[in-house]
XYZ file of C-alpha atoms in Angstrom:
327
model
C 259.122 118.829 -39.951
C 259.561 121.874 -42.331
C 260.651 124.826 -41.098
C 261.030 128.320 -42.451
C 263.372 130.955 -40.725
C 263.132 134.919 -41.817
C 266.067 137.426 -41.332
C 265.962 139.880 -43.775
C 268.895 141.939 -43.384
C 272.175 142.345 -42.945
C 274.713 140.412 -44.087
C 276.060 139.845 -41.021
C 273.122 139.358 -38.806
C 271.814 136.331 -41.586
C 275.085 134.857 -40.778
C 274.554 134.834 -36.854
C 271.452 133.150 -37.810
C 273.888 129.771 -38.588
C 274.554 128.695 -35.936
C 271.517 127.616 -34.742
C 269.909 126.516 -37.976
C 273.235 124.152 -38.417
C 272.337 122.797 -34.534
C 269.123 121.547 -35.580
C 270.091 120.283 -38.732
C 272.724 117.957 -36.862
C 270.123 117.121 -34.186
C 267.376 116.300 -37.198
C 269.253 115.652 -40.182
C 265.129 115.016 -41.945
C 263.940 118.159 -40.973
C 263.549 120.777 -44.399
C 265.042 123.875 -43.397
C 263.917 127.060 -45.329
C 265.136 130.622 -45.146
C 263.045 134.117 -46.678
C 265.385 137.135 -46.911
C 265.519 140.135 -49.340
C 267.125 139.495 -52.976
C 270.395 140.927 -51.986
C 271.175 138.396 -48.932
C 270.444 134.931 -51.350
C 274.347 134.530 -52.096
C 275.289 135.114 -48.118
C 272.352 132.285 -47.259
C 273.983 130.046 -49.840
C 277.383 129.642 -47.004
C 274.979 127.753 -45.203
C 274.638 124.239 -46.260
C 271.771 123.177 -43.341
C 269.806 125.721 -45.933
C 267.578 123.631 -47.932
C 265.777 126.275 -49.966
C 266.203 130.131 -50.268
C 262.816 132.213 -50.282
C 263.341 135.418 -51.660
C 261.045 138.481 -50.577
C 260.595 142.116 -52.216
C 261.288 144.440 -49.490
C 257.212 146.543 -48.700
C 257.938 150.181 -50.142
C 257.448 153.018 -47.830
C 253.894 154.647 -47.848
C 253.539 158.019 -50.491
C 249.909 157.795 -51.039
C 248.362 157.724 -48.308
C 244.143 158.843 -48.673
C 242.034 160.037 -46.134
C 244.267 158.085 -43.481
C 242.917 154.973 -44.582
C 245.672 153.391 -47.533
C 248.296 152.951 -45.353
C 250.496 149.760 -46.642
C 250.545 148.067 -50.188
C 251.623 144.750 -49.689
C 250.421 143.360 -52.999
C 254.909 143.058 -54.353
C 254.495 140.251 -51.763
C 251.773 137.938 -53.584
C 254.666 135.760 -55.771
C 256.489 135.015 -52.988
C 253.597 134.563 -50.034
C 252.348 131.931 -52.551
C 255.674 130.075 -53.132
C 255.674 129.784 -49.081
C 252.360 128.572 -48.953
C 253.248 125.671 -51.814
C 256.100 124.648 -49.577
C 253.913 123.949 -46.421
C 255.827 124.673 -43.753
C 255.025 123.580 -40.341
C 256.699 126.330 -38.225
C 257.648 130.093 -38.981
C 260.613 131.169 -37.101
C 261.060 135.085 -37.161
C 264.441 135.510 -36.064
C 264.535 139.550 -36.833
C 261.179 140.752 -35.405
C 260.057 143.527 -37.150
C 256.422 144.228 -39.115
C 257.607 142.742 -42.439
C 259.128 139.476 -41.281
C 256.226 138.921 -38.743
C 253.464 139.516 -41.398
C 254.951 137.343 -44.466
C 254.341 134.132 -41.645
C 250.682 135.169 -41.537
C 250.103 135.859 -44.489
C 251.618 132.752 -45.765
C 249.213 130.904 -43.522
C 252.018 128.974 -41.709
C 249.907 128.123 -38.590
C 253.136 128.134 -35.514
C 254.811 131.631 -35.969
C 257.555 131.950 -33.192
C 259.268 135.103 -32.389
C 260.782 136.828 -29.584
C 258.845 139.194 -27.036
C 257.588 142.793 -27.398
C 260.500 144.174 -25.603
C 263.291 142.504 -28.413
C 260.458 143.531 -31.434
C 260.144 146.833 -32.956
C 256.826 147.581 -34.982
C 254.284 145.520 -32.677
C 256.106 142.391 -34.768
C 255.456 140.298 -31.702
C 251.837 140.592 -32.699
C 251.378 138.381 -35.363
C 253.726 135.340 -33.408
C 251.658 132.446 -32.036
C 254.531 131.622 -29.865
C 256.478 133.983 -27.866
C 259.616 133.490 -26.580
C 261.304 135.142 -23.954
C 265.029 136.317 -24.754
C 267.313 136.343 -22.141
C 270.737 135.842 -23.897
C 272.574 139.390 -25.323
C 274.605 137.885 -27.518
C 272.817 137.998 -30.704
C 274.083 134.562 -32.230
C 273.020 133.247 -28.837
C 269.629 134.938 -28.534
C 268.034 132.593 -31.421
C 268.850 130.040 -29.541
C 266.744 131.281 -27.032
C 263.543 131.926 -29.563
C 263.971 128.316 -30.537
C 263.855 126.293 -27.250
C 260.502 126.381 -27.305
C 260.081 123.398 -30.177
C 263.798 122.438 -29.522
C 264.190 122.696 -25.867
C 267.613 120.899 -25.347
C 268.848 122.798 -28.646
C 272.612 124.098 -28.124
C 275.310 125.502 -29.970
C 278.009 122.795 -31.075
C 281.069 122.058 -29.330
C 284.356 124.262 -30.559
C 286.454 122.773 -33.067
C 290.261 122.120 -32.804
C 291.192 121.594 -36.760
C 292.362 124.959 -36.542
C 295.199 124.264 -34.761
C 296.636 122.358 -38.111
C 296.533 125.763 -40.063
C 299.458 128.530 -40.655
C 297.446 130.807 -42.152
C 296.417 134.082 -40.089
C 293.574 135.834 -41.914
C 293.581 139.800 -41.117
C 290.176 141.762 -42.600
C 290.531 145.770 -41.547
C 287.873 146.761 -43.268
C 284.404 147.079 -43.199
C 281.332 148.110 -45.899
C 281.221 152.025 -46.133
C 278.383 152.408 -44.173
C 280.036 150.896 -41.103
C 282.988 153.048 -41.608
C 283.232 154.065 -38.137
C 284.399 150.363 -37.040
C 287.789 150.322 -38.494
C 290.425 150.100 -36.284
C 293.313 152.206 -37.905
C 295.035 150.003 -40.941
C 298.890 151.678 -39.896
C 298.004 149.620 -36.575
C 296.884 146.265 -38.976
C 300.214 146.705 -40.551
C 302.146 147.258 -37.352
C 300.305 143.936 -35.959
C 301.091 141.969 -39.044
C 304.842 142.623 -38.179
C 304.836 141.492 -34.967
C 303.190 138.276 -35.579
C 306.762 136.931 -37.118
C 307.572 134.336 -39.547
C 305.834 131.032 -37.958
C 302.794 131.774 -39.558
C 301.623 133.457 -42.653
C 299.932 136.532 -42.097
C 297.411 137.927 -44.872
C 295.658 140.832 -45.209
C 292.089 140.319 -47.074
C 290.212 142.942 -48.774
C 286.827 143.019 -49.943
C 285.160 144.777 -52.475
C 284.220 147.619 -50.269
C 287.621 147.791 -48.785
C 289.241 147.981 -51.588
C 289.801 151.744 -51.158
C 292.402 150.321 -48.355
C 295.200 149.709 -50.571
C 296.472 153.420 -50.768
C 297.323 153.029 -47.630
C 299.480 149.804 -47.769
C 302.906 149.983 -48.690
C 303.922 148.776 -52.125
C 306.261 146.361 -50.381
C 303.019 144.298 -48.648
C 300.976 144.112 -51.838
C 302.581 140.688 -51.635
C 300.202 139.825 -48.523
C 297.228 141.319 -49.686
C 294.444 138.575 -50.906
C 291.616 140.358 -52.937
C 288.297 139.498 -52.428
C 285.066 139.556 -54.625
C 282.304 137.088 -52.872
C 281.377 135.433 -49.634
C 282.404 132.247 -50.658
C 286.290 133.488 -51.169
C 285.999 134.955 -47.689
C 284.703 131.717 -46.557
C 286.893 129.473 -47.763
C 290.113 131.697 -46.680
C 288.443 131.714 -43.091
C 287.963 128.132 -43.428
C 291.842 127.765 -43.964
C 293.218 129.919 -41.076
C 294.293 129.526 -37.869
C 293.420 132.979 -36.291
C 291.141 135.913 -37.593
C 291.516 139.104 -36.901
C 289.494 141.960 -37.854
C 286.655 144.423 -36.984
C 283.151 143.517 -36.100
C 281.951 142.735 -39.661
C 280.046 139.903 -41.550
C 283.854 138.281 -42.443
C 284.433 138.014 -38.642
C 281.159 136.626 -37.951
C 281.864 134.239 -40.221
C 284.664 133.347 -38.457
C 282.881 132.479 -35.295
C 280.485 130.973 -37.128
C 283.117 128.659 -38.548
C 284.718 127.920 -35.151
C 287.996 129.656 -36.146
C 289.795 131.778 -33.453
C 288.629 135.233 -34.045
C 289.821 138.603 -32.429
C 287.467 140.882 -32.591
C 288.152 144.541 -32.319
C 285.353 146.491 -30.946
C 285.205 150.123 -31.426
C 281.474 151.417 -31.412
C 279.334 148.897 -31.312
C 279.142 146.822 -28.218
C 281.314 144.137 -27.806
C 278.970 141.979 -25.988
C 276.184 141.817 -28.670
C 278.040 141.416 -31.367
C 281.417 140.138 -30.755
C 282.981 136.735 -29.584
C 280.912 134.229 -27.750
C 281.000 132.030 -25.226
C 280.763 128.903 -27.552
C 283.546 129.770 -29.769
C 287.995 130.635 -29.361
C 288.778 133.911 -29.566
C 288.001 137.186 -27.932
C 286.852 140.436 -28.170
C 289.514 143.563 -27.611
C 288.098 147.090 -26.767
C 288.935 150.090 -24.986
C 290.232 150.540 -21.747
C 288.133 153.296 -20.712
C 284.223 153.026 -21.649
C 283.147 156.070 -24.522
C 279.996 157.214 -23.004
C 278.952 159.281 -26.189
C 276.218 158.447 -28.403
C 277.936 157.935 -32.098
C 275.870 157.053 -35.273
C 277.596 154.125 -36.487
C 275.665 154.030 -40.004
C 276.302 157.577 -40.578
C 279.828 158.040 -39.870
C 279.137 160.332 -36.987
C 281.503 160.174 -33.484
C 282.132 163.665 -31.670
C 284.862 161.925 -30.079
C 286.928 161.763 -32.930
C 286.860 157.884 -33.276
C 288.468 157.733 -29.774
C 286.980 153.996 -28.630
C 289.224 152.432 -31.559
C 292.399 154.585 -31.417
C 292.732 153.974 -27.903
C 292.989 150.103 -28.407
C 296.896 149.437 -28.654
C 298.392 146.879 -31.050
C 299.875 145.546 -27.996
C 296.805 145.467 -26.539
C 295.208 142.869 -29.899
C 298.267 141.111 -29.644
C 298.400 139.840 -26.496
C 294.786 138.385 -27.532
C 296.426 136.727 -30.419
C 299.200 135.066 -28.934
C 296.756 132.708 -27.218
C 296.338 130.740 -30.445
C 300.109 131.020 -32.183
């Protein structure tokens, strides 16, 4: 069987997209497994090693010329890449994102079983263009592809949770986030505070990637000493790999995490905890306010008119009392 899964975007939605694709692999070692994403997401597909082949896609530019109502896509940047799907025959397309672009490249690629999830977890009439539809059930969004793909794996599910952990000293701390997501970083004055009280058993690090960078005028000269820089996903997976606990905010690293079957303590500001955050399949667990922010923030655009008051309100007592659990 040859399979091809699509997720174009983000970085850390491709990597809830692992857990799955590594479930079949183990339960059909012979099946091919490709992936199509945008240019920009080859080097986080690459952590994956069920991935047998990356499939790179341009993304379809917005419509400017639009004539008499009738030119109203150009999909001809897709033609190089439609035709290197259609060379590697693949038996089943497996739309994992659901939106117009990654349900059209599986018909136009001529991959006769499309499956994808059902109008109401689509946006853009993707659901259209499936010729399997799957009912999604699941919120969690690493479990929900499980969900799309019981219907040609029907006892498919996610691997048991791993123990090696438990040999490692090393507790991995990522406060940061990309720019956009600015608005899920939990305070790094409480990071700091945390990293104090975790004592001297263990060896607490704080890890900084390139769009975190900016973090460092805020960490005291005398912790430089436990800060590990950061410049690709494969240093953040191989320090993930290493530790015992991970701590962070809901980003790609902590995915990665979970993902990896390493403890992970998710702190969950404005995004909701239950979509995104620790599963059922995997150590860890989620920490988030008390009291439930009702307001509608923009998380992309940086914009809370409660003055970031779903994070601040989470204690470091409050993350460390999660922690403990696994020192």
């Amino acid at each position: 069987m040859r399979l091809l899964f699509c997720h174009l975007r983000t970085h850390g939605d491709i990597i809830r997209t692992f857990p799955i694709i590594d479930s079949i692999k183990e339960m059909c070692p012979d099946t091919y497994i490709g992936y199509t994403c945008y240019e920009n997401m080859v080097e986080t597909c690459n952590l994956c090693s069920s991935i047998d082949g990356v499939f790179v896609q341009p993304r379809i530019p917005p419509v400017i010329d639009n004539v008499g109502g009738t030119r109203l896509l150009n999909c001809s940047m897709l033609e190089e890449s439609i035709n290197r799907i259609r060379d590697a025959k693949f038996d089943i397309y497996v739309d994992l994102q659901g939106v117009f672009q990654s349900a059209l490249v599986g018909c136009l690629a001529n991959i006769q079983c499309r499956i994808g999830k059902d109008r109401n977890n689509t946006k853009d009439g993707a659901y259209l263009f499936y010729t399997k539809i799957q009912a999604v059930t699941s919120l969690n969004k690493m479990e929900r592809h499980f969900d799309v793909c019981k219907s040609i794996f029907p006892a498919i599910k996610p691997n048991c949770a791993s123990t090696e952990w438990e040999n490692h000293t090393l507790i991995s701390i990522f406060p940061g986030s990309s720019h956009l997501g600015i608005l899920k970083r939990w305070s790094i004055t409480k990071y700091q505070k945390l990293r104090n009280k975790l004592g001297k058993k263990y060896s607490a690090k704080l890890i900084l990637g390139p769009d975190e960078y900016d973090l460092m005028s805020f960490i005291p000269e005398e912790l430089y000493k436990d800060v590990i820089r950061i410049k690709t996903w494969n240093d953040a997976k191989r320090i993930i790999e290493k530790s015992r606990i991970v701590i962070g905010n809901d980003t790609a690293y902590l995915h990665i995490a979970i993902w990896k079957q390493i403890p992970t303590i998710m702190i969950c500001g404005p995004t909701n905890h239950i979509i995104n955050g620790v599963w059922k399949y995997s150590d860890g667990a989620s920490v988030v306010c008390p009291q439930k922010c009702k307001t509608k923030c923009d998380v992309w655009k940086g914009n809370c008119d409660k003055m970031h008051k779903c994070l601040d309100e989470i204690s470091v007592d409050d993350v460390y009392s999660a922690v403990r659990k696994y020192m």
